[in-house]
Amino acid sequence: MKYRQLQQVIAFSLTNQRKSGCMSYAPDGKIMTDEKDLLLLKEKGLRGEGVTREEADRLAVYPDLDKLCDAAGEICRRWQGREVDSCSIVSARSGRCGEDCKWCAQASRHHTGCVTYNFLDTDDVLKAAEANSSAGIRRFSLVTSGRTVTKKDLEKFCEVFRELSEKTDLYLCASMGLLEEEEMQMLRDAGVKRYHCNMETSSKVFPTLCTTHTPEDKIRTIGYARKCGMEVCSGGIIGMGESLADRLDFAFELAALDVDSVPINILNPIPGTPLENTPLISEEDIIRTVALFRFIMPKKSLRFAISFYTSPSESELQSRLLEKSAVVGYGVADGSEHIAHKHPVHTPRHDPEHRLMTQTHTSPCKAERLLRHDEAEECHSAYYILLRYE
């Protein structure tokens, strides 16, 4: 769907800018309207150079969303190509988390009714891995709830990773909280090549959403992963009450960390969490944000994740993102039906009769193909729009 009705676009832009505080930091109160300026910044991205903060501020209030996204899309195709970096995550431990992240269903203090379990059976993990490998999924990750995992538990997970390394050709990833360097090295030695640790939001906003750990804790974990020779996947969630200016702060902080992959999640306000009444952000706001992230990080793999988003027109949103926002395709990123029936994903609205997406999404798709996911509308599993096939 195109938004060529310029008056509507400008009306949306001005309304959204007032809500987000965007107007307050437009240079000299002026909105960038000269297409030549946009083309100059696009050329900068095509050279692999990220925009400055002042330039990002100007792009944030550019009134023609179509042209902004067309430019971001060219930058994306220049550096990411037209194929999908498909990945799949399996919740290897769910619930009982002692942290106080306001967005999270797994925090024990929030009483969301999420499913809890300590370990998935190794056989179940292997079945999920084999199903994903057969479907053409390239990356496979085990994700655990909680601040961290004990060394004893980590040894069990490492055994699983070693078995996966021996029996599949999957690129293995892990997300297991705030690990120390020795623990990170254990994962690396077991075959894990990429570690996931979301910064979640800007360092200014983070303390308003979580008090049990800090951005500095996460940065230290990321440093340990790098020191052990791993790639790093780190992004966050938008729509938690932050302004567009806060999102730009966040994007520049991620750019400074020089992470390899940046998931952009959309909040699904889950009943029982402190953010349960947070209004959903608009689709246009999502699209603009993704485009701005591309200008700021032209060479990075941006992963658009709707794991926290519940829109009745989710397929249409993904279609628009594929068309407009520096996005070239998407793949599944949560488990398989082998896991779905035994261990539903952690949201009270999960319907166990819905299958997760492994069978719906097969081999990495071409850029222009939009894969549908009607069977998983209520699963709220983490499925990503992916921007790179490496």
mmCIF file of C-alpha atoms in Angstrom:
data_model
loop_
_atom_site.group_PDB
_atom_site.id
_atom_site.type_symbol
_atom_site.label_atom_id
_atom_site.label_comp_id
_atom_site.label_asym_id
_atom_site.label_seq_id
_atom_site.Cartn_x
_atom_site.Cartn_y
_atom_site.Cartn_z
ATOM 1 C CA MET A 1 0.000 0.000 0.000
ATOM 2 C CA LYS A 2 1.356 3.446 -0.941
ATOM 3 C CA TYR A 3 0.812 6.685 0.949
ATOM 4 C CA ARG A 4 1.088 9.134 -1.926
ATOM 5 C CA GLN A 5 -1.595 11.442 -0.593
ATOM 6 C CA LEU A 6 0.889 14.041 0.593
ATOM 7 C CA GLN A 7 -1.599 15.910 2.756
ATOM 8 C CA GLN A 8 -2.394 12.761 4.700
ATOM 9 C CA VAL A 9 1.287 11.987 5.119
ATOM 10 C CA ILE A 10 2.060 15.482 6.370
ATOM 11 C CA ALA A 11 -0.944 15.406 8.697
ATOM 12 C CA PHE A 12 0.254 12.099 10.146
ATOM 13 C CA SER A 13 3.814 13.356 10.423
ATOM 14 C CA LEU A 14 2.912 16.533 12.247
ATOM 15 C CA THR A 15 0.485 14.771 14.605
ATOM 16 C CA ASN A 16 2.966 12.042 15.407
ATOM 17 C CA GLN A 17 5.831 14.486 15.829
ATOM 18 C CA ARG A 18 3.868 16.463 18.409
ATOM 19 C CA LYS A 19 3.029 13.282 20.308
ATOM 20 C CA SER A 20 6.597 12.005 20.239
ATOM 21 C CA GLY A 21 8.387 15.288 20.865
ATOM 22 C CA CYS A 22 9.884 15.041 17.373
ATOM 23 C CA MET A 23 9.024 18.640 16.479
ATOM 24 C CA SER A 24 11.000 19.993 19.397
ATOM 25 C CA TYR A 25 14.331 18.890 17.995
ATOM 26 C CA ALA A 26 13.842 19.700 14.310
ATOM 27 C CA PRO A 27 16.745 22.003 13.369
ATOM 28 C CA ASP A 28 15.618 25.608 13.818
ATOM 29 C CA GLY A 29 12.048 24.308 13.987
ATOM 30 C CA LYS A 30 12.145 23.553 10.254
ATOM 31 C CA ILE A 31 11.103 20.329 8.553
ATOM 32 C CA MET A 32 13.313 18.875 5.818
ATOM 33 C CA THR A 33 11.293 19.172 2.615
ATOM 34 C CA ASP A 34 14.025 19.403 -0.020
ATOM 35 C CA GLU A 35 14.352 16.077 -1.799
ATOM 36 C CA LYS A 36 17.958 16.951 -2.640
ATOM 37 C CA ASP A 37 18.807 16.731 1.063
ATOM 38 C CA LEU A 38 17.247 13.282 1.249
ATOM 39 C CA LEU A 39 19.194 12.149 -1.814
ATOM 40 C CA LEU A 40 22.459 13.379 -0.293
ATOM 41 C CA LEU A 41 21.815 11.360 2.869
ATOM 42 C CA LYS A 42 20.850 8.342 0.790
ATOM 43 C CA GLU A 43 24.163 8.583 -1.071
ATOM 44 C CA LYS A 44 25.906 8.703 2.270
ATOM 45 C CA GLY A 45 24.213 5.446 3.257
ATOM 46 C CA LEU A 46 25.111 3.865 -0.079
ATOM 47 C CA ARG A 47 28.748 4.585 0.790
ATOM 48 C CA GLY A 48 28.231 2.739 4.076
ATOM 49 C CA GLU A 49 28.278 5.859 6.227
ATOM 50 C CA GLY A 50 25.657 6.349 8.921
ATOM 51 C CA VAL A 51 23.967 9.721 9.269
ATOM 52 C CA THR A 52 24.852 12.093 12.098
ATOM 53 C CA ARG A 53 22.409 12.845 14.897
ATOM 54 C CA GLU A 54 21.564 16.207 13.372
ATOM 55 C CA GLU A 55 20.889 14.541 10.026
ATOM 56 C CA ALA A 56 18.760 11.858 11.691
ATOM 57 C CA ASP A 57 16.731 14.566 13.435
ATOM 58 C CA ARG A 58 15.997 16.106 10.046
ATOM 59 C CA LEU A 59 15.091 12.758 8.501
ATOM 60 C CA ALA A 60 12.745 12.055 11.404
ATOM 61 C CA VAL A 61 10.476 14.885 10.329
ATOM 62 C CA TYR A 62 10.740 14.368 6.572
ATOM 63 C CA PRO A 63 7.090 14.637 5.455
ATOM 64 C CA ASP A 64 7.040 12.141 2.555
ATOM 65 C CA LEU A 65 7.184 8.718 4.166
ATOM 66 C CA ASP A 66 7.277 6.944 0.805
ATOM 67 C CA LYS A 67 10.388 8.759 -0.365
ATOM 68 C CA LEU A 68 12.080 8.308 2.999
ATOM 69 C CA CYS A 69 11.473 4.556 2.873
ATOM 70 C CA ASP A 70 12.395 4.248 -0.800
ATOM 71 C CA ALA A 71 15.769 5.789 0.045
ATOM 72 C CA ALA A 72 16.211 3.482 3.050
ATOM 73 C CA GLY A 73 15.297 0.535 0.852
ATOM 74 C CA GLU A 74 18.031 1.380 -1.630
ATOM 75 C CA ILE A 75 20.558 1.502 1.199
ATOM 76 C CA CYS A 76 19.309 -1.844 2.451
ATOM 77 C CA ARG A 77 19.593 -3.509 -0.947
ATOM 78 C CA ARG A 78 23.082 -2.075 -1.394
ATOM 79 C CA TRP A 79 24.413 -3.670 1.779
ATOM 80 C CA GLN A 80 22.038 -6.521 2.581
ATOM 81 C CA GLY A 81 20.994 -7.834 -0.815
ATOM 82 C CA ARG A 82 17.613 -9.453 -1.432
ATOM 83 C CA GLU A 83 17.734 -12.675 0.532
ATOM 84 C CA VAL A 84 16.575 -13.553 4.020
ATOM 85 C CA ASP A 85 18.746 -14.467 6.967
ATOM 86 C CA SER A 86 16.300 -16.964 8.446
ATOM 87 C CA CYS A 87 16.476 -17.930 12.106
ATOM 88 C CA SER A 88 14.505 -19.807 14.716
ATOM 89 C CA ILE A 89 14.436 -19.503 18.493
ATOM 90 C CA VAL A 90 13.269 -22.050 21.034
ATOM 91 C CA SER A 91 12.416 -21.130 24.613
ATOM 92 C CA ALA A 92 14.610 -23.621 26.471
ATOM 93 C CA ARG A 93 13.534 -22.276 29.871
ATOM 94 C CA SER A 94 10.373 -20.288 30.558
ATOM 95 C CA GLY A 95 9.076 -18.170 33.440
ATOM 96 C CA ARG A 96 10.088 -17.660 37.076
ATOM 97 C CA CYS A 97 12.303 -14.683 36.257
ATOM 98 C CA GLY A 98 13.324 -12.544 39.236
ATOM 99 C CA GLU A 99 13.962 -9.373 37.191
ATOM 100 C CA ASP A 100 11.406 -6.545 37.044
ATOM 101 C CA CYS A 101 11.335 -5.657 33.324
ATOM 102 C CA LYS A 102 7.960 -3.964 32.916
ATOM 103 C CA TRP A 103 7.284 -5.379 29.441
ATOM 104 C CA CYS A 104 7.973 -9.033 30.201
ATOM 105 C CA ALA A 105 5.429 -11.802 30.787
ATOM 106 C CA GLN A 106 8.069 -14.046 32.351
ATOM 107 C CA ALA A 107 8.789 -11.876 35.403
ATOM 108 C CA SER A 108 7.396 -13.796 38.363
ATOM 109 C CA ARG A 109 6.178 -10.616 40.074
ATOM 110 C CA HIS A 110 3.844 -9.743 37.203
ATOM 111 C CA HIS A 111 1.361 -12.655 37.496
ATOM 112 C CA THR A 112 0.719 -13.088 33.794
ATOM 113 C CA GLY A 113 -0.036 -16.806 33.894
ATOM 114 C CA CYS A 114 2.851 -17.626 31.594
ATOM 115 C CA VAL A 115 3.891 -21.227 31.121
ATOM 116 C CA THR A 116 6.904 -22.188 33.252
ATOM 117 C CA TYR A 117 9.444 -24.981 32.895
ATOM 118 C CA ASN A 118 13.146 -25.436 33.624
ATOM 119 C CA PHE A 119 14.458 -27.442 30.669
ATOM 120 C CA LEU A 120 13.197 -28.749 27.377
ATOM 121 C CA ASP A 121 13.994 -32.381 26.743
ATOM 122 C CA THR A 122 17.064 -32.743 24.555
ATOM 123 C CA ASP A 123 15.043 -34.905 22.157
ATOM 124 C CA ASP A 124 12.494 -32.111 21.749
ATOM 125 C CA VAL A 125 15.223 -29.585 21.018
ATOM 126 C CA LEU A 126 16.813 -31.909 18.472
ATOM 127 C CA LYS A 127 13.448 -32.482 16.756
ATOM 128 C CA ALA A 128 12.909 -28.741 16.557
ATOM 129 C CA ALA A 129 16.409 -28.225 15.184
ATOM 130 C CA GLU A 130 15.995 -30.957 12.568
ATOM 131 C CA ALA A 131 12.626 -29.541 11.494
ATOM 132 C CA ASN A 132 14.094 -26.071 11.104
ATOM 133 C CA SER A 133 17.145 -27.335 9.260
ATOM 134 C CA SER A 134 14.934 -29.292 6.856
ATOM 135 C CA ALA A 135 12.874 -26.157 6.269
ATOM 136 C CA GLY A 136 15.953 -24.199 5.228
ATOM 137 C CA ILE A 137 16.328 -22.187 8.437
ATOM 138 C CA ARG A 138 19.943 -21.160 8.918
ATOM 139 C CA ARG A 139 20.221 -19.929 12.517
ATOM 140 C CA PHE A 140 18.946 -21.748 15.606
ATOM 141 C CA SER A 141 18.972 -20.320 19.127
ATOM 142 C CA LEU A 142 18.187 -21.527 22.631
ATOM 143 C CA VAL A 143 16.720 -18.789 24.825
ATOM 144 C CA THR A 144 16.285 -18.919 28.610
ATOM 145 C CA SER A 145 14.322 -16.800 31.056
ATOM 146 C CA GLY A 146 15.987 -15.223 34.073
ATOM 147 C CA ARG A 147 18.865 -12.878 34.802
ATOM 148 C CA THR A 148 21.389 -15.618 34.042
ATOM 149 C CA VAL A 149 21.868 -19.384 34.260
ATOM 150 C CA THR A 150 23.917 -21.245 36.848
ATOM 151 C CA LYS A 151 27.139 -22.917 35.783
ATOM 152 C CA LYS A 152 25.569 -26.322 36.459
ATOM 153 C CA ASP A 153 22.605 -25.538 34.196
ATOM 154 C CA LEU A 154 24.879 -23.994 31.600
ATOM 155 C CA GLU A 155 26.801 -27.267 31.385
ATOM 156 C CA LYS A 156 23.531 -29.014 30.469
ATOM 157 C CA PHE A 157 22.793 -26.466 27.767
ATOM 158 C CA CYS A 158 26.329 -26.807 26.443
ATOM 159 C CA GLU A 159 25.781 -30.556 26.095
ATOM 160 C CA VAL A 160 22.732 -29.798 23.958
ATOM 161 C CA PHE A 161 24.697 -27.318 21.830
ATOM 162 C CA ARG A 162 27.473 -29.869 21.295
ATOM 163 C CA GLU A 163 24.928 -32.416 20.129
ATOM 164 C CA LEU A 164 23.356 -29.866 17.799
ATOM 165 C CA SER A 165 26.808 -29.094 16.382
ATOM 166 C CA GLU A 166 27.407 -32.767 15.681
ATOM 167 C CA LYS A 167 23.996 -33.579 14.193
ATOM 168 C CA THR A 168 23.044 -30.430 12.254
ATOM 169 C CA ASP A 169 24.679 -27.761 10.121
ATOM 170 C CA LEU A 170 22.751 -24.970 11.851
ATOM 171 C CA TYR A 171 24.451 -21.734 12.863
ATOM 172 C CA LEU A 172 24.010 -21.835 16.650
ATOM 173 C CA CYS A 173 23.049 -18.842 18.792
ATOM 174 C CA ALA A 174 22.220 -18.407 22.479
ATOM 175 C CA SER A 175 20.416 -15.924 24.711
ATOM 176 C CA MET A 176 20.994 -16.804 28.364
ATOM 177 C CA GLY A 177 21.198 -13.553 30.239
ATOM 178 C CA LEU A 178 24.079 -11.741 31.884
ATOM 179 C CA LEU A 179 26.849 -14.314 31.678
ATOM 180 C CA GLU A 180 30.424 -13.903 32.854
ATOM 181 C CA GLU A 181 33.403 -14.366 30.575
ATOM 182 C CA GLU A 182 34.118 -17.955 31.680
ATOM 183 C CA GLU A 183 30.505 -18.947 31.039
ATOM 184 C CA MET A 184 30.527 -17.254 27.655
ATOM 185 C CA GLN A 185 33.641 -19.205 26.714
ATOM 186 C CA MET A 186 31.829 -22.434 27.655
ATOM 187 C CA LEU A 187 29.138 -21.616 25.110
ATOM 188 C CA ARG A 188 31.695 -20.710 22.474
ATOM 189 C CA ASP A 189 33.545 -23.988 23.024
ATOM 190 C CA ALA A 190 30.214 -25.844 22.683
ATOM 191 C CA GLY A 191 29.691 -24.404 19.206
ATOM 192 C CA VAL A 192 27.704 -21.201 19.796
ATOM 193 C CA LYS A 193 28.701 -18.538 17.279
ATOM 194 C CA ARG A 194 26.394 -15.624 18.120
ATOM 195 C CA TYR A 195 25.149 -14.309 21.464
ATOM 196 C CA HIS A 196 21.911 -12.369 21.877
ATOM 197 C CA CYS A 197 21.598 -9.690 24.564
ATOM 198 C CA ASN A 198 19.060 -6.948 23.879
ATOM 199 C CA MET A 199 19.830 -3.452 25.144
ATOM 200 C CA GLU A 200 16.009 -3.035 24.932
ATOM 201 C CA THR A 201 15.823 0.789 24.793
ATOM 202 C CA SER A 202 17.971 3.895 25.229
ATOM 203 C CA SER A 203 20.117 4.192 28.338
ATOM 204 C CA LYS A 204 18.031 7.192 29.407
ATOM 205 C CA VAL A 205 14.715 5.331 29.206
ATOM 206 C CA PHE A 206 15.895 1.943 30.494
ATOM 207 C CA PRO A 207 15.877 2.810 34.253
ATOM 208 C CA THR A 208 12.178 3.738 33.986
ATOM 209 C CA LEU A 209 11.395 0.214 32.739
ATOM 210 C CA CYS A 210 13.807 -1.999 34.685
ATOM 211 C CA THR A 211 15.651 -1.507 37.984
ATOM 212 C CA THR A 212 17.156 -4.947 38.637
ATOM 213 C CA HIS A 213 19.919 -4.622 36.057
ATOM 214 C CA THR A 214 21.439 -1.822 34.008
ATOM 215 C CA PRO A 215 22.548 -1.052 30.453
ATOM 216 C CA GLU A 216 26.110 -1.275 31.759
ATOM 217 C CA ASP A 217 25.458 -4.886 32.805
ATOM 218 C CA LYS A 218 24.350 -5.676 29.266
ATOM 219 C CA ILE A 219 27.308 -3.883 27.692
ATOM 220 C CA ARG A 220 29.655 -5.911 29.863
ATOM 221 C CA THR A 221 27.979 -9.153 28.716
ATOM 222 C CA ILE A 222 28.282 -8.073 25.084
ATOM 223 C CA GLY A 223 31.964 -7.382 25.670
ATOM 224 C CA TYR A 224 32.496 -10.884 27.039
ATOM 225 C CA ALA A 225 30.777 -12.402 24.003
ATOM 226 C CA ARG A 226 33.027 -10.444 21.672
ATOM 227 C CA LYS A 227 36.125 -11.341 23.674
ATOM 228 C CA CYS A 228 35.236 -15.029 23.260
ATOM 229 C CA GLY A 229 34.964 -14.633 19.492
ATOM 230 C CA MET A 230 31.194 -14.494 19.120
ATOM 231 C CA GLU A 231 29.064 -12.242 16.979
ATOM 232 C CA VAL A 232 26.500 -10.142 18.863
ATOM 233 C CA CYS A 233 22.784 -9.684 18.289
ATOM 234 C CA SER A 234 21.325 -6.764 20.262
ATOM 235 C CA GLY A 235 18.304 -4.567 19.724
ATOM 236 C CA GLY A 236 15.181 -3.821 21.698
ATOM 237 C CA ILE A 237 11.501 -2.948 21.863
ATOM 238 C CA ILE A 238 9.766 0.159 20.584
ATOM 239 C CA GLY A 239 6.351 1.358 21.696
ATOM 240 C CA MET A 240 7.010 1.289 25.460
ATOM 241 C CA GLY A 241 6.125 4.961 25.909
ATOM 242 C CA GLU A 242 9.365 6.372 24.532
ATOM 243 C CA SER A 243 9.504 9.262 22.089
ATOM 244 C CA LEU A 244 10.916 9.158 18.587
ATOM 245 C CA ALA A 245 13.869 11.145 19.922
ATOM 246 C CA ASP A 246 14.452 8.350 22.457
ATOM 247 C CA ARG A 247 14.449 5.803 19.625
ATOM 248 C CA LEU A 248 17.082 7.794 17.796
ATOM 249 C CA ASP A 249 19.173 7.881 20.992
ATOM 250 C CA PHE A 250 18.792 4.108 21.134
ATOM 251 C CA ALA A 251 19.789 3.611 17.504
ATOM 252 C CA PHE A 252 22.949 5.684 17.915
ATOM 253 C CA GLU A 253 23.871 3.775 21.078
ATOM 254 C CA LEU A 254 23.534 0.493 19.172
ATOM 255 C CA ALA A 255 25.602 1.930 16.335
ATOM 256 C CA ALA A 256 28.316 2.850 18.830
ATOM 257 C CA LEU A 257 28.308 -0.731 20.170
ATOM 258 C CA ASP A 258 28.838 -1.949 16.583
ATOM 259 C CA VAL A 259 26.677 -5.042 17.079
ATOM 260 C CA ASP A 260 26.210 -7.414 14.140
ATOM 261 C CA SER A 261 22.435 -7.817 14.218
ATOM 262 C CA VAL A 262 19.682 -5.499 15.521
ATOM 263 C CA PRO A 263 16.207 -6.911 16.307
ATOM 264 C CA ILE A 264 13.483 -4.244 16.401
ATOM 265 C CA ASN A 265 10.571 -5.588 18.463
ATOM 266 C CA ILE A 266 7.135 -4.000 18.786
ATOM 267 C CA LEU A 267 5.546 -4.053 22.232
ATOM 268 C CA ASN A 268 2.542 -6.289 22.791
ATOM 269 C CA PRO A 269 1.128 -4.965 26.088
ATOM 270 C CA ILE A 270 0.573 -8.218 27.975
ATOM 271 C CA PRO A 271 -2.136 -8.340 30.685
ATOM 272 C CA GLY A 272 -0.564 -8.549 34.110
ATOM 273 C CA THR A 273 2.507 -6.496 33.235
ATOM 274 C CA PRO A 274 2.933 -2.818 34.178
ATOM 275 C CA LEU A 275 2.724 -1.925 30.477
ATOM 276 C CA GLU A 276 -0.572 -3.749 29.880
ATOM 277 C CA ASN A 277 -2.457 -0.523 29.106
ATOM 278 C CA THR A 278 0.201 0.997 26.873
ATOM 279 C CA PRO A 279 -1.380 2.062 23.550
ATOM 280 C CA LEU A 280 -0.044 0.340 20.440
ATOM 281 C CA ILE A 281 2.061 2.609 18.269
ATOM 282 C CA SER A 282 0.870 3.229 14.735
ATOM 283 C CA GLU A 283 2.031 1.220 11.751
ATOM 284 C CA GLU A 284 3.360 4.393 10.151
ATOM 285 C CA ASP A 285 5.395 5.113 13.287
ATOM 286 C CA ILE A 286 6.873 1.606 13.111
ATOM 287 C CA ILE A 287 7.730 2.004 9.437
ATOM 288 C CA ARG A 288 9.371 5.393 9.958
ATOM 289 C CA THR A 289 11.414 4.065 12.885
ATOM 290 C CA VAL A 290 12.743 1.096 10.902
ATOM 291 C CA ALA A 291 13.689 3.396 8.018
ATOM 292 C CA LEU A 292 15.566 5.727 10.360
ATOM 293 C CA PHE A 293 17.468 2.800 11.880
ATOM 294 C CA ARG A 294 18.613 1.875 8.365
ATOM 295 C CA PHE A 295 19.982 5.380 7.743
ATOM 296 C CA ILE A 296 21.819 5.261 11.084
ATOM 297 C CA MET A 297 23.176 1.713 10.625
ATOM 298 C CA PRO A 298 23.377 1.185 6.842
ATOM 299 C CA LYS A 299 25.460 -2.008 6.920
ATOM 300 C CA LYS A 300 23.871 -3.805 9.854
ATOM 301 C CA SER A 301 21.383 -6.669 9.822
ATOM 302 C CA LEU A 302 18.126 -5.169 11.069
ATOM 303 C CA ARG A 303 15.557 -7.736 12.186
ATOM 304 C CA PHE A 304 11.997 -6.543 12.437
ATOM 305 C CA ALA A 305 10.336 -8.655 15.125
ATOM 306 C CA ILE A 306 6.601 -8.691 15.788
ATOM 307 C CA SER A 307 6.980 -10.975 18.782
ATOM 308 C CA PHE A 308 5.278 -8.374 20.989
ATOM 309 C CA TYR A 309 2.792 -6.953 18.487
ATOM 310 C CA THR A 310 -0.842 -7.982 18.097
ATOM 311 C CA SER A 311 -2.475 -6.343 15.130
ATOM 312 C CA PRO A 312 -5.436 -7.858 13.271
ATOM 313 C CA SER A 313 -3.737 -6.756 10.061
ATOM 314 C CA GLU A 314 -0.295 -8.079 10.916
ATOM 315 C CA SER A 315 0.228 -9.556 7.465
ATOM 316 C CA GLU A 316 -0.612 -6.195 5.914
ATOM 317 C CA LEU A 317 1.884 -4.476 8.221
ATOM 318 C CA GLN A 318 4.593 -6.913 7.199
ATOM 319 C CA SER A 319 3.695 -6.363 3.561
ATOM 320 C CA ARG A 320 4.079 -2.621 3.988
ATOM 321 C CA LEU A 321 7.412 -3.099 5.708
ATOM 322 C CA LEU A 322 8.612 -5.338 2.923
ATOM 323 C CA GLU A 323 7.564 -2.697 0.435
ATOM 324 C CA LYS A 324 8.631 0.434 2.268
ATOM 325 C CA SER A 325 10.981 0.258 5.208
ATOM 326 C CA ALA A 326 14.382 -1.033 4.184
ATOM 327 C CA VAL A 327 13.056 -4.563 4.624
ATOM 328 C CA VAL A 328 13.674 -7.285 2.060
ATOM 329 C CA GLY A 329 11.963 -10.393 3.464
ATOM 330 C CA TYR A 330 11.156 -12.293 6.603
ATOM 331 C CA GLY A 331 11.533 -15.705 8.210
ATOM 332 C CA VAL A 332 10.408 -17.620 11.268
ATOM 333 C CA ALA A 333 12.108 -17.126 14.601
ATOM 334 C CA ASP A 334 10.415 -19.317 17.183
ATOM 335 C CA GLY A 335 10.607 -23.067 17.386
ATOM 336 C CA SER A 336 8.474 -25.641 15.683
ATOM 337 C CA GLU A 337 5.273 -27.535 16.262
ATOM 338 C CA HIS A 338 7.332 -30.184 18.068
ATOM 339 C CA ILE A 339 7.737 -27.636 20.854
ATOM 340 C CA ALA A 340 4.494 -25.695 20.419
ATOM 341 C CA HIS A 341 2.096 -28.333 21.714
ATOM 342 C CA LYS A 342 4.269 -29.414 24.620
ATOM 343 C CA HIS A 343 5.508 -26.008 25.700
ATOM 344 C CA PRO A 344 3.268 -23.135 24.517
ATOM 345 C CA VAL A 345 4.875 -19.744 24.189
ATOM 346 C CA HIS A 346 4.680 -17.563 27.262
ATOM 347 C CA THR A 347 1.600 -15.426 26.831
ATOM 348 C CA PRO A 348 -1.809 -16.011 28.397
ATOM 349 C CA ARG A 349 -3.482 -15.612 25.003
ATOM 350 C CA HIS A 350 -1.672 -18.558 23.448
ATOM 351 C CA ASP A 351 -3.926 -21.052 21.680
ATOM 352 C CA PRO A 352 -2.218 -24.479 21.636
ATOM 353 C CA GLU A 353 -4.193 -25.449 18.532
ATOM 354 C CA HIS A 354 -2.283 -22.864 16.531
ATOM 355 C CA ARG A 355 0.957 -24.197 15.142
ATOM 356 C CA LEU A 356 4.119 -22.181 15.244
ATOM 357 C CA MET A 357 5.571 -21.249 11.948
ATOM 358 C CA THR A 358 8.174 -23.786 10.943
ATOM 359 C CA GLN A 359 5.950 -25.579 8.444
ATOM 360 C CA THR A 360 4.442 -22.372 7.087
ATOM 361 C CA HIS A 361 7.856 -20.896 6.296
ATOM 362 C CA THR A 362 10.278 -23.112 4.453
ATOM 363 C CA SER A 363 13.424 -22.105 2.618
ATOM 364 C CA PRO A 364 14.795 -18.544 2.700
ATOM 365 C CA CYS A 365 12.472 -16.530 0.518
ATOM 366 C CA LYS A 366 13.232 -14.016 -2.176
ATOM 367 C CA ALA A 367 12.912 -10.383 -1.297
ATOM 368 C CA GLU A 368 9.654 -9.695 -3.084
ATOM 369 C CA ARG A 369 7.792 -12.677 -1.675
ATOM 370 C CA LEU A 370 5.607 -12.126 1.382
ATOM 371 C CA LEU A 371 5.120 -15.342 3.334
ATOM 372 C CA ARG A 372 1.825 -15.540 5.184
ATOM 373 C CA HIS A 373 1.356 -16.702 8.747
ATOM 374 C CA ASP A 374 -2.425 -17.013 9.242
ATOM 375 C CA GLU A 375 -2.056 -20.126 11.372
ATOM 376 C CA ALA A 376 0.049 -18.310 13.952
ATOM 377 C CA GLU A 377 -1.875 -15.071 14.491
ATOM 378 C CA GLU A 378 -2.380 -15.681 18.206
ATOM 379 C CA CYS A 379 0.855 -17.495 19.011
ATOM 380 C CA HIS A 380 2.866 -14.340 19.608
ATOM 381 C CA SER A 381 5.978 -16.309 18.810
ATOM 382 C CA ALA A 382 8.989 -14.284 17.800
ATOM 383 C CA TYR A 383 9.032 -14.112 14.042
ATOM 384 C CA TYR A 384 11.288 -11.688 12.319
ATOM 385 C CA ILE A 385 11.402 -9.669 9.196
ATOM 386 C CA LEU A 386 15.040 -10.170 8.320
ATOM 387 C CA LEU A 387 17.368 -7.957 6.429
ATOM 388 C CA ARG A 388 20.330 -10.117 5.601
ATOM 389 C CA TYR A 389 21.311 -13.549 4.416
ATOM 390 C CA GLU A 390 25.018 -13.829 5.128
#
